[in-house]
Coordinates of C-alpha atoms and ligand atoms in Angstrom, one line a residue:
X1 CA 104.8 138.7 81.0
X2 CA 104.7 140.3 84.1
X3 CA 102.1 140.0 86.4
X4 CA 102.7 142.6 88.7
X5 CA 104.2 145.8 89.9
X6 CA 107.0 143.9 91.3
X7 CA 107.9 142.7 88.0
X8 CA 107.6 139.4 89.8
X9 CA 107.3 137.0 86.9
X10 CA 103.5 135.0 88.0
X11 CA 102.2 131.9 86.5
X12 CA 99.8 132.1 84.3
X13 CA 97.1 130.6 85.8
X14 CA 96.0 128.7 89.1
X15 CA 96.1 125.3 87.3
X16 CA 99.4 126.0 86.0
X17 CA 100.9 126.6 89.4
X18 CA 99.0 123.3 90.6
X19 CA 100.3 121.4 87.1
X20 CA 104.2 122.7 87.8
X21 CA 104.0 121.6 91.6
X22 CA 102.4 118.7 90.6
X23 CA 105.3 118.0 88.3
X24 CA 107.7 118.6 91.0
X25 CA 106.2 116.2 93.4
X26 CA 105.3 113.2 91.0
X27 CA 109.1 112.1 90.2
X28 CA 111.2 108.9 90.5
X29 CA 110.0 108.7 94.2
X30 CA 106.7 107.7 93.3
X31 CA 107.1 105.7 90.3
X32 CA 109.9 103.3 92.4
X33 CA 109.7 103.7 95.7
X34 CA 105.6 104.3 97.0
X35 CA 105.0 101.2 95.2
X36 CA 108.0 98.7 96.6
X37 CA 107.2 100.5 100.1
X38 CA 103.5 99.5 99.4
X39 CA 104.1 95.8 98.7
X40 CA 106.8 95.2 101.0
X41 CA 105.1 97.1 104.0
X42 CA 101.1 95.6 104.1
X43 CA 99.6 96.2 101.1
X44 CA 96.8 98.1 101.3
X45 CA 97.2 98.9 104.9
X46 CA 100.4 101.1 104.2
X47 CA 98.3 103.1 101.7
X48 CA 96.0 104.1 103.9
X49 CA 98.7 105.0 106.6
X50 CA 100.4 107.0 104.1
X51 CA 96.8 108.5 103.3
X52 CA 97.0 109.8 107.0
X53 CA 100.9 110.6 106.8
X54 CA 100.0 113.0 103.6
X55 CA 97.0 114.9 105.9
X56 CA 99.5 115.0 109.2
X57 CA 102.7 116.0 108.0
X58 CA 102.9 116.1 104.2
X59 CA 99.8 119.3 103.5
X60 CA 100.4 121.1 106.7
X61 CA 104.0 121.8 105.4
X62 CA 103.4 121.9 102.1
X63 CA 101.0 124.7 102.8
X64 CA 103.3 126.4 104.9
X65 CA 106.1 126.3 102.3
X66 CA 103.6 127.9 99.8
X67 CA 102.1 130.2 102.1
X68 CA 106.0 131.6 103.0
X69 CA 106.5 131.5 98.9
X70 CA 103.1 133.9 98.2
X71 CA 103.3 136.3 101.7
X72 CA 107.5 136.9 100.9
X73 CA 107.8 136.5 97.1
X74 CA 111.0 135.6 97.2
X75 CA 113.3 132.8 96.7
X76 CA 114.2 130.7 99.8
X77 CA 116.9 133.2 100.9
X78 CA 115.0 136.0 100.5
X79 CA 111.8 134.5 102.3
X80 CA 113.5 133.3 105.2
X81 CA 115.4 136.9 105.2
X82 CA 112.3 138.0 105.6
X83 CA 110.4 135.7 107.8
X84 CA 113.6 135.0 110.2
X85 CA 113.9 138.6 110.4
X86 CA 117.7 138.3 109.0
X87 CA 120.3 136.7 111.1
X88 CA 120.8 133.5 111.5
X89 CA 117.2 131.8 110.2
X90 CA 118.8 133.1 107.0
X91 CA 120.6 130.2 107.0
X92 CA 117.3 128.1 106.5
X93 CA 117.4 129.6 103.3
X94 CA 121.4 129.1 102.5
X95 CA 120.5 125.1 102.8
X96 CA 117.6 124.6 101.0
X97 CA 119.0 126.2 97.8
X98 CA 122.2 123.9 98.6
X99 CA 119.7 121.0 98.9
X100 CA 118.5 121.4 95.6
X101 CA 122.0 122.1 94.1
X102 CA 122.7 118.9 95.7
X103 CA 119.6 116.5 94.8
X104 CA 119.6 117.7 91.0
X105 CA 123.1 116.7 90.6
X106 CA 122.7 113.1 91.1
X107 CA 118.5 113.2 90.1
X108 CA 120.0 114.0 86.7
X109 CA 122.3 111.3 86.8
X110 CA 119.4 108.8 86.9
X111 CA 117.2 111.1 84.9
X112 CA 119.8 110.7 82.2
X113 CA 119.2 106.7 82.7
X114 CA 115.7 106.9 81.7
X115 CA 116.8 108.7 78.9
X116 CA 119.3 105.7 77.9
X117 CA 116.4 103.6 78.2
X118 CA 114.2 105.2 76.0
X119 CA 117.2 104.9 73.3
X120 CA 117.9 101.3 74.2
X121 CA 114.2 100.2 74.0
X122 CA 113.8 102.1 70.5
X123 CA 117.6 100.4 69.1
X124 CA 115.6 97.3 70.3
X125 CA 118.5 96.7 73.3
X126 CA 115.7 96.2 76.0
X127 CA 113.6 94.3 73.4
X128 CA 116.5 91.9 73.2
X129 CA 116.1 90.8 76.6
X130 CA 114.8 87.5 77.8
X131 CA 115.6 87.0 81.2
X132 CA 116.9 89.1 84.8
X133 CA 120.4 87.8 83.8
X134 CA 120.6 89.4 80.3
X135 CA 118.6 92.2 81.9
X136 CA 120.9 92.5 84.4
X137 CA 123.7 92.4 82.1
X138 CA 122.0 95.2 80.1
X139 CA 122.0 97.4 82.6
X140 CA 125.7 96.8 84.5
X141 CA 127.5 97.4 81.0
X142 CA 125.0 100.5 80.8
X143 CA 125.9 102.1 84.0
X144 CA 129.8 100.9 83.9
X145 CA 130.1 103.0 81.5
X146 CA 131.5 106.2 82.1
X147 CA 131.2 107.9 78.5
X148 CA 127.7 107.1 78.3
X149 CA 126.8 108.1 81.9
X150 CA 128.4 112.0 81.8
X151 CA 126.9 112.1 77.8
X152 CA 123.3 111.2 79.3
X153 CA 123.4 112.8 82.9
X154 CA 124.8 116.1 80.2
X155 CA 121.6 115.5 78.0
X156 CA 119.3 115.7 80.8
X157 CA 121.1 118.8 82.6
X158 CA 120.6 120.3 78.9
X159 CA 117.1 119.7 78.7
X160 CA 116.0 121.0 82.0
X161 CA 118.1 124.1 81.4
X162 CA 116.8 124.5 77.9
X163 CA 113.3 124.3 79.4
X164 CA 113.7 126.8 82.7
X165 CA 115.5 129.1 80.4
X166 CA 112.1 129.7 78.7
X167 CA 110.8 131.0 82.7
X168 CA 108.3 130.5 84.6
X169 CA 105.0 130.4 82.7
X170 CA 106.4 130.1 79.1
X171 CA 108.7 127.1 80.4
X172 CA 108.0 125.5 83.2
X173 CA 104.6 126.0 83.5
X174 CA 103.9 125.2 79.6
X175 CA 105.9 121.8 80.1
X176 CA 104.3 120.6 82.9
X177 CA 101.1 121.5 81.5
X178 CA 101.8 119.4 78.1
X179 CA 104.3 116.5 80.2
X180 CA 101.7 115.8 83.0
X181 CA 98.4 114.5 81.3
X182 CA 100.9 112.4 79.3
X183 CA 102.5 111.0 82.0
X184 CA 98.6 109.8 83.9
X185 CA 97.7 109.1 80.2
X186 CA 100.7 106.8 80.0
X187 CA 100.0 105.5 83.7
X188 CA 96.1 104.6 82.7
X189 CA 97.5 102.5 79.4
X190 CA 100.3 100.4 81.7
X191 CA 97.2 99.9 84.1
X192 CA 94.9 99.0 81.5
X193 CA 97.7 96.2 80.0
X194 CA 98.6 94.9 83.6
X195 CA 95.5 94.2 84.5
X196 CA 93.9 92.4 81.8
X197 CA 97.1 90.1 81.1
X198 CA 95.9 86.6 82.8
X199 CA 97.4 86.0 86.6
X200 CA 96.9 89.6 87.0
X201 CA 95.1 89.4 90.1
X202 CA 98.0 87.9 92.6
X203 CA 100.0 91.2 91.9
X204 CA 97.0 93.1 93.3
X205 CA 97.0 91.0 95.8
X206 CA 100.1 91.4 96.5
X207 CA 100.2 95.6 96.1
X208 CA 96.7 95.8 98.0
X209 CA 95.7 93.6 100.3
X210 CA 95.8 94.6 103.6
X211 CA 97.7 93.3 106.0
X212 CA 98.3 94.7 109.0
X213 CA 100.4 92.5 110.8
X214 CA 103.3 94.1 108.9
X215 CA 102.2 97.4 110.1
X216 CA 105.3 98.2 113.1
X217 CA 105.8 102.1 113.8
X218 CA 108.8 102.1 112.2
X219 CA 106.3 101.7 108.6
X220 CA 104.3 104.7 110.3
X221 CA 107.9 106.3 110.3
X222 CA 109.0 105.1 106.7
X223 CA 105.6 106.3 105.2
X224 CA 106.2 109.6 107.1
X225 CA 109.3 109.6 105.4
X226 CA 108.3 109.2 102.1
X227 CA 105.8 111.2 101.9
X228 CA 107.7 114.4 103.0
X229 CA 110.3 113.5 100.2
X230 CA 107.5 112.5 97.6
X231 CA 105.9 116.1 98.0
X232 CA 109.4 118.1 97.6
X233 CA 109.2 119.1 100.8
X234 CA 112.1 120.5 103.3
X235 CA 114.3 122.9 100.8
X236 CA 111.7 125.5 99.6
X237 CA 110.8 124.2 95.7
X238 CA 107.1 124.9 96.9
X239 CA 108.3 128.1 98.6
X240 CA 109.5 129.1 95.2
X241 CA 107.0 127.7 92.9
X242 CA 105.1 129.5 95.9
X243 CA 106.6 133.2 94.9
X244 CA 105.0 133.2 91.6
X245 CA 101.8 132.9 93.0
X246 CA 98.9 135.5 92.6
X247 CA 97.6 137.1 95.5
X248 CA 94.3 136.3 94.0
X249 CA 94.8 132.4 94.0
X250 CA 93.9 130.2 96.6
X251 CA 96.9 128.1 99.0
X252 CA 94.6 125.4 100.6
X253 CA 92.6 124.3 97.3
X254 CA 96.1 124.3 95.3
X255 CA 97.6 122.5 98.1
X256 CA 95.1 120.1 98.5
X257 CA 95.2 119.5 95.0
X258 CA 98.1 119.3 94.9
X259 CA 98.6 116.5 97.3
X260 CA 96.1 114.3 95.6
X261 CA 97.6 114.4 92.3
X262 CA 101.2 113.2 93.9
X263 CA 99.2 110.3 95.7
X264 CA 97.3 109.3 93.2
X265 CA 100.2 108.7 90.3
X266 CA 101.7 107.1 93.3
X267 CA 99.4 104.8 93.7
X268 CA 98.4 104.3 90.3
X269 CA 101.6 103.7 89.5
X270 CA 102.2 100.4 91.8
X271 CA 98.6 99.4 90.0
X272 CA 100.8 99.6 86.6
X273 CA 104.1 97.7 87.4
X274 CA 102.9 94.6 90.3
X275 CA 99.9 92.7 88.2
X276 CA 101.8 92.5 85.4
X277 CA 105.2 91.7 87.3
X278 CA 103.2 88.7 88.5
X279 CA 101.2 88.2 85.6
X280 CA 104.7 86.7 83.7
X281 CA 105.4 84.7 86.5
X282 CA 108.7 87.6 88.5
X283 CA 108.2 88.8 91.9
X284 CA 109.2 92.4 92.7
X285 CA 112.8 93.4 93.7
X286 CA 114.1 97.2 94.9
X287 CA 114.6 100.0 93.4
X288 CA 116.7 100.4 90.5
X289 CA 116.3 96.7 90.7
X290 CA 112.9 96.7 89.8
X291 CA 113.1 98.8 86.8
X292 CA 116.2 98.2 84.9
X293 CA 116.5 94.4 86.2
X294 CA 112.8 92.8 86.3
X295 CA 110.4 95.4 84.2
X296 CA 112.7 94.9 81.0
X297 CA 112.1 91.4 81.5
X298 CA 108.5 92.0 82.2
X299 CA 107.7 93.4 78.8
X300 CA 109.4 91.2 76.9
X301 CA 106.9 88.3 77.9
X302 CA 103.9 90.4 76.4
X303 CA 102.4 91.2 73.5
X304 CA 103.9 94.9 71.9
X305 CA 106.0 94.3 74.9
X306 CA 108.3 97.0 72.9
X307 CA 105.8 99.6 72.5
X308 CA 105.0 99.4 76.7
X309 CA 108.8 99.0 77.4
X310 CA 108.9 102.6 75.4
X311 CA 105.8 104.6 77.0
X312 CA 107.2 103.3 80.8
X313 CA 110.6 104.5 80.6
X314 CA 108.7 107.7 78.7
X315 CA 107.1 107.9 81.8
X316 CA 109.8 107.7 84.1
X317 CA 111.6 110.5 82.1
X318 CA 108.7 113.1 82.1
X319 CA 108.2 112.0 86.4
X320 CA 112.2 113.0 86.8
X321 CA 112.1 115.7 83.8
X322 CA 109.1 117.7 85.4
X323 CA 111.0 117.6 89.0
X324 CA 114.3 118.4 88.0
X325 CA 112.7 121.6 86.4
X326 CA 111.7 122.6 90.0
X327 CA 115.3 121.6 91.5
X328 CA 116.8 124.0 88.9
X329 CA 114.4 126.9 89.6
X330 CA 115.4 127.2 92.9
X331 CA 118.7 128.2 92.5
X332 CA 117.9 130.4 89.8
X333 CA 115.6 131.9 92.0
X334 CA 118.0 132.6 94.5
X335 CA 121.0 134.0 92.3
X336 CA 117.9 136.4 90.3
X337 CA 116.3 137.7 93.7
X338 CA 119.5 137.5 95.6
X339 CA 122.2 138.7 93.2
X340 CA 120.3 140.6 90.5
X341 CA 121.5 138.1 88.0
X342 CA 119.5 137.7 85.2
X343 CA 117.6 134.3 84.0
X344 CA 119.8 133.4 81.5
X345 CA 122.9 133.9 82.9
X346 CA 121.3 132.1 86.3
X347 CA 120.3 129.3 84.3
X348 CA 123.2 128.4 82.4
X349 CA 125.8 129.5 85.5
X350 CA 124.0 126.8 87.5
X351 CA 123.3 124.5 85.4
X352 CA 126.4 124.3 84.4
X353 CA 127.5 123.7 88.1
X354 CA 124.9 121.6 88.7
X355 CA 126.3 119.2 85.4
X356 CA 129.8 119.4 87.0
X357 CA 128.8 118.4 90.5
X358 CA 126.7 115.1 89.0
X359 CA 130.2 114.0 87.5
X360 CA 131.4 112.6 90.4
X361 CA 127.9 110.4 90.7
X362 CA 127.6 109.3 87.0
X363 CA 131.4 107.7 87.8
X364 CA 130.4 106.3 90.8
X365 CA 129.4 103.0 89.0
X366 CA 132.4 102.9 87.0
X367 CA 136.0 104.7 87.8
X368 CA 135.1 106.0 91.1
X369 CA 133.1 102.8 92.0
X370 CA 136.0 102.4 94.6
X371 CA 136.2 105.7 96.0
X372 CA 134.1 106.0 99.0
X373 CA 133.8 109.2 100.5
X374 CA 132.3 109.0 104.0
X375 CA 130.9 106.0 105.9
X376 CA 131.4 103.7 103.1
X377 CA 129.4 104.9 100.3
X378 CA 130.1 106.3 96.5
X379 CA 129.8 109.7 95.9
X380 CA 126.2 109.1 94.3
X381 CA 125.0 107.3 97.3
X382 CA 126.7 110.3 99.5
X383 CA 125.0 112.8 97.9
X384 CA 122.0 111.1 98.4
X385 CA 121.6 109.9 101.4
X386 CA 123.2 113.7 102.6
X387 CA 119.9 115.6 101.0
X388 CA 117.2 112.9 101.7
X389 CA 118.2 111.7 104.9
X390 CA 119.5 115.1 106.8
X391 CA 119.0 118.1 105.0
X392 CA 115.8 118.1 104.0
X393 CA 114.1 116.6 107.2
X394 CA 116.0 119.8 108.9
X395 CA 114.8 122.0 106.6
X396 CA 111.6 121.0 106.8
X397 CA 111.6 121.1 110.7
X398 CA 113.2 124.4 110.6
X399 CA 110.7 125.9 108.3
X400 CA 108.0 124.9 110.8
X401 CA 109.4 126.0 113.8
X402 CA 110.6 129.7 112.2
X403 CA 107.1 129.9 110.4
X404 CA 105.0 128.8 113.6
X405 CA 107.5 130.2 116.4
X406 CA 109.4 132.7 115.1
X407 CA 107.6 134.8 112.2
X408 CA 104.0 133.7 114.2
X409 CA 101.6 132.6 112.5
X410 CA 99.2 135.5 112.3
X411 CA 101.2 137.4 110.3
X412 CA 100.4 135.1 107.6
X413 CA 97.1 133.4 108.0
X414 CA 95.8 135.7 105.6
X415 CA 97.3 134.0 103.3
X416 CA 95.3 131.3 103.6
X417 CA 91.9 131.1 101.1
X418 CA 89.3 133.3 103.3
X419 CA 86.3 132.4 101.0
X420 CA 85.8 128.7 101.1
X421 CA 84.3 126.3 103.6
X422 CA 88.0 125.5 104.9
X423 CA 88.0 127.9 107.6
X424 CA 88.3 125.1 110.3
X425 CA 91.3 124.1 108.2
X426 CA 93.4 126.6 109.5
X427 CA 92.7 126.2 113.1
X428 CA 94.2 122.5 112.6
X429 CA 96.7 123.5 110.5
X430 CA 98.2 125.9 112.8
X431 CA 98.6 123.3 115.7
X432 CA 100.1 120.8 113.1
X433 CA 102.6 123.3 112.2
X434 CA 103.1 124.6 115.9
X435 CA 103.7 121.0 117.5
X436 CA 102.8 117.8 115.2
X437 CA 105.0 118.6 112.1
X438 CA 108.2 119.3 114.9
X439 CA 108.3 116.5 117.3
X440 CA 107.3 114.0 113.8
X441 CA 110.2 115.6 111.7
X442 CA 112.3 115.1 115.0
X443 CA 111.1 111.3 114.6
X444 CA 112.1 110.7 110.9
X445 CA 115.4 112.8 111.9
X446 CA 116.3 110.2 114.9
X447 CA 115.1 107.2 112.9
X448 CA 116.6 107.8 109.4
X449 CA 119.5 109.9 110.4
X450 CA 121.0 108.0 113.3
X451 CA 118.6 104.5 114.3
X452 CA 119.0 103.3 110.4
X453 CA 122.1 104.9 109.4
X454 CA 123.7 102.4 112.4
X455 CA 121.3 99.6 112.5
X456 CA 120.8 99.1 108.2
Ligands
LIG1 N1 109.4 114.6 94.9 C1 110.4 114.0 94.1 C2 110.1 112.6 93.8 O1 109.1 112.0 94.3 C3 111.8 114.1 94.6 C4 112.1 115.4 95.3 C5 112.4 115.5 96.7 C6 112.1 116.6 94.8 N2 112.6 116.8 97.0 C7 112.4 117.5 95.9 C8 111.9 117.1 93.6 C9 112.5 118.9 95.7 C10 112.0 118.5 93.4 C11 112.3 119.3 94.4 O2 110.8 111.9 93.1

């Protein structure tokens, strides 16, 4: 099982690493939020300024992240113990494994939704709905209450343990091997349905076409934004997903790759949901709102609308399953590198913690709807806004200036493939991760964390 003298667990192969970091990236992000963003920001123009986002900031990071993972093979701790030459840059390490402790606690929470829809649509709950008022109604009594929001957000926790338990290559790597060509599978059927249902075409108008008179920088900004997030960026998943990397396999291809795979089921997943939203006559709302309140609706105006309702919320539990799996493994990283702890006793100590800190957020629809914790908001929407909005846009620019400033960058460019026609590559990325990837994460920083936290 072990691949090396370290006794490093390693994946088991190059397109398993690329699978699992593909599964960590593809989540609820883009199966929600890339394809509201799309519609409501110029179609087809905010795709291909996310396009440019994902080459500027998204791979130059993402790159650096697994380049720290391979060169320290070590958890985030460990890595920046070793690239911030102890001290203080330790710290770098300290919050992205509290990041991830963090964001699993409340993705589970809404991972454990999709799992109360896959129950609802087969007890024929969803199927029973007609309209946005009875879907609507659906989903309030779902989320108000408490016993069913701590037995779900529990089920989830217990799957993602029960798969990381198995390790890296016999669990999460065999997952996200099985769970990802299901989940573009499932993507290619919704696409296939949307688009041939009549009155398909002003969706795609709507999704695509380009408008760029809705183009401001603050959509440059917001497409920065959510690409960074979409690709896991900013608390070291990729830098441990990194760690189990051979020496042998390559960082740009798998990065590359790796990007494209995240963009694409974003995209493709805005080409499943808008024609048929406006094939049945609805026009897109936000967020949660779009899945629990409109899509329900949605398929019960076609034909088999059940069996669709099923395979979407299928697919919204394998984008949030795969990503959680990543979340977990970085704190189990951290107490197995760090402390000495074994995997199981990692696993189930932090899991476990991890279930107990998402209480809070499944009962902030229902008992602690009331109890707002700073600047107005619910514990869920704390928690939330805390990781996405601050920490990880800090970690992320902190990773970039202690790789490019203070570890240097030559110490690790041969880490970088040596034997392709990329060469050129690692000129550019070295200035992106020197100057463009600081003064942009600066930008979402000032925009996110102060200009839209004031001015909602
Ligand atoms: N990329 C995930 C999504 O699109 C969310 C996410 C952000 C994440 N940071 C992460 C997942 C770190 C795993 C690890 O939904």
């Amino acid at each position: 099982m072990n691949g090396s003298k370290s006794g490093r667990e390693h994946w088991g192969s190059k397109v398993g690493f690329v699978f699992a970091a593909a599964g960590s990236a593809i989540g609820l992000g883009n199966i929600w939020k890339f394809p509201y963003l799309t519609g409501q920001h110029g179609g087809g123009a905010f795709v291909l300024i996310y396009i440019i986002c994902i080459l500027v900031l998204g791979l130059p990071i993402m790159i650096a992240e697994i380049v720290i993972g391979r060169h320290t093979e070590k958890d985030p701790v460990g890595a920046f113990k070793i690239i911030g030459g102890g001290g203080r840059w330790t710290a770098v390490g300290y919050l992205g494994v509290l990041s991830g402790f963090f964001i699993l606690s409340y993705y589970s929470v809404v991972g454990g939704w999709t799992l109360g829809y896959i129950v609802k649509t087969i007890t024929g709950v969803v199927g029973g709905i007609t309209d946005t008022s009875s879907a609507e109604a659906v989903f309030s009594a779902f989320i108000k209450n408490p016993v069913e929001m701590v037995l779900y957000h529990f089920l989830f926790m217990a799957l993602t343990v029960w798969i990381v338990l198995g390790g890296v290559k016999n669990g999460i790597e065999k997952w996200n091997k099985f769970l990802l060509p299901i989940l573009f599978v499932i993507i290619i059927v919704l696409i296939v349905r949307g688009l041939t249902m009549e009155g398909a075409s002003r969706g795609l108008a709507f999704y695509l076409k380009p408008d760029f008179s809705r183009v401001t920088v603050f959509t440059v900004i917001e497409a920065l934004g959510q690409c960074f997030f979409s690709l896991s960026l900013g608390m070291g998943a990729m830098i441990t997903y990194g760690s189990y990397l051979s020496k042998s396999d390559k960082t740009l291809d798998s990065s590359l790759q790796i990007a494209g795979l995240d963009t694409m089921a974003a995209f493709l997943s805005g080409l499943a949901i808008f024609p048929a939203v406006y094939a049945v006559g609805m026009t897109p709302a936000k967020g949660p709102g779009l899945t629990f309140n409109i899509l329900p609706v949605v398929f019960s105006r076609m034909a088999y609308g059940n069996v669709f309702a099923l395979l979407f919320f299928v697919l919204l539990f394998i984008a949030a399953l795969t990503s959680a799996m990543s979340l977990l493994e970085v704190t189990v990283a951290y107490s197995t590198d760090e402390k000495g702890w074994g995997r199981r006793k990692s696993v189930l100590i932090f899991g476990s913690l991890i279930f107990l800190l998402g209480i809070p957020s499944s009962l902030s629809f229902n008992v602690l709807s009331d109890v707002k914790i700073f600047f107005g908001l619910t514990f869920f929407d704390f928690m939330d806004k805390l990781t996405t909005i601050y920490m990880l846009p800090v970690g992320g620019l902190l990773i970039a200036i202690c790789l490019g400033w203070k570890y240097g960058l030559r110490n690790t460019m041969h880490e970088l493939d040596t034997d392709t026609g990329l060469q050129f590559l690692k000129k550019i990325w070295a200035f992106a991760i020197k100057y463009v990837s600081p003064v942009i994460l600066v930008l979402i920083i000032l925009y996110f964390g102060v200009y839209r936290m004031l001015v909602p």
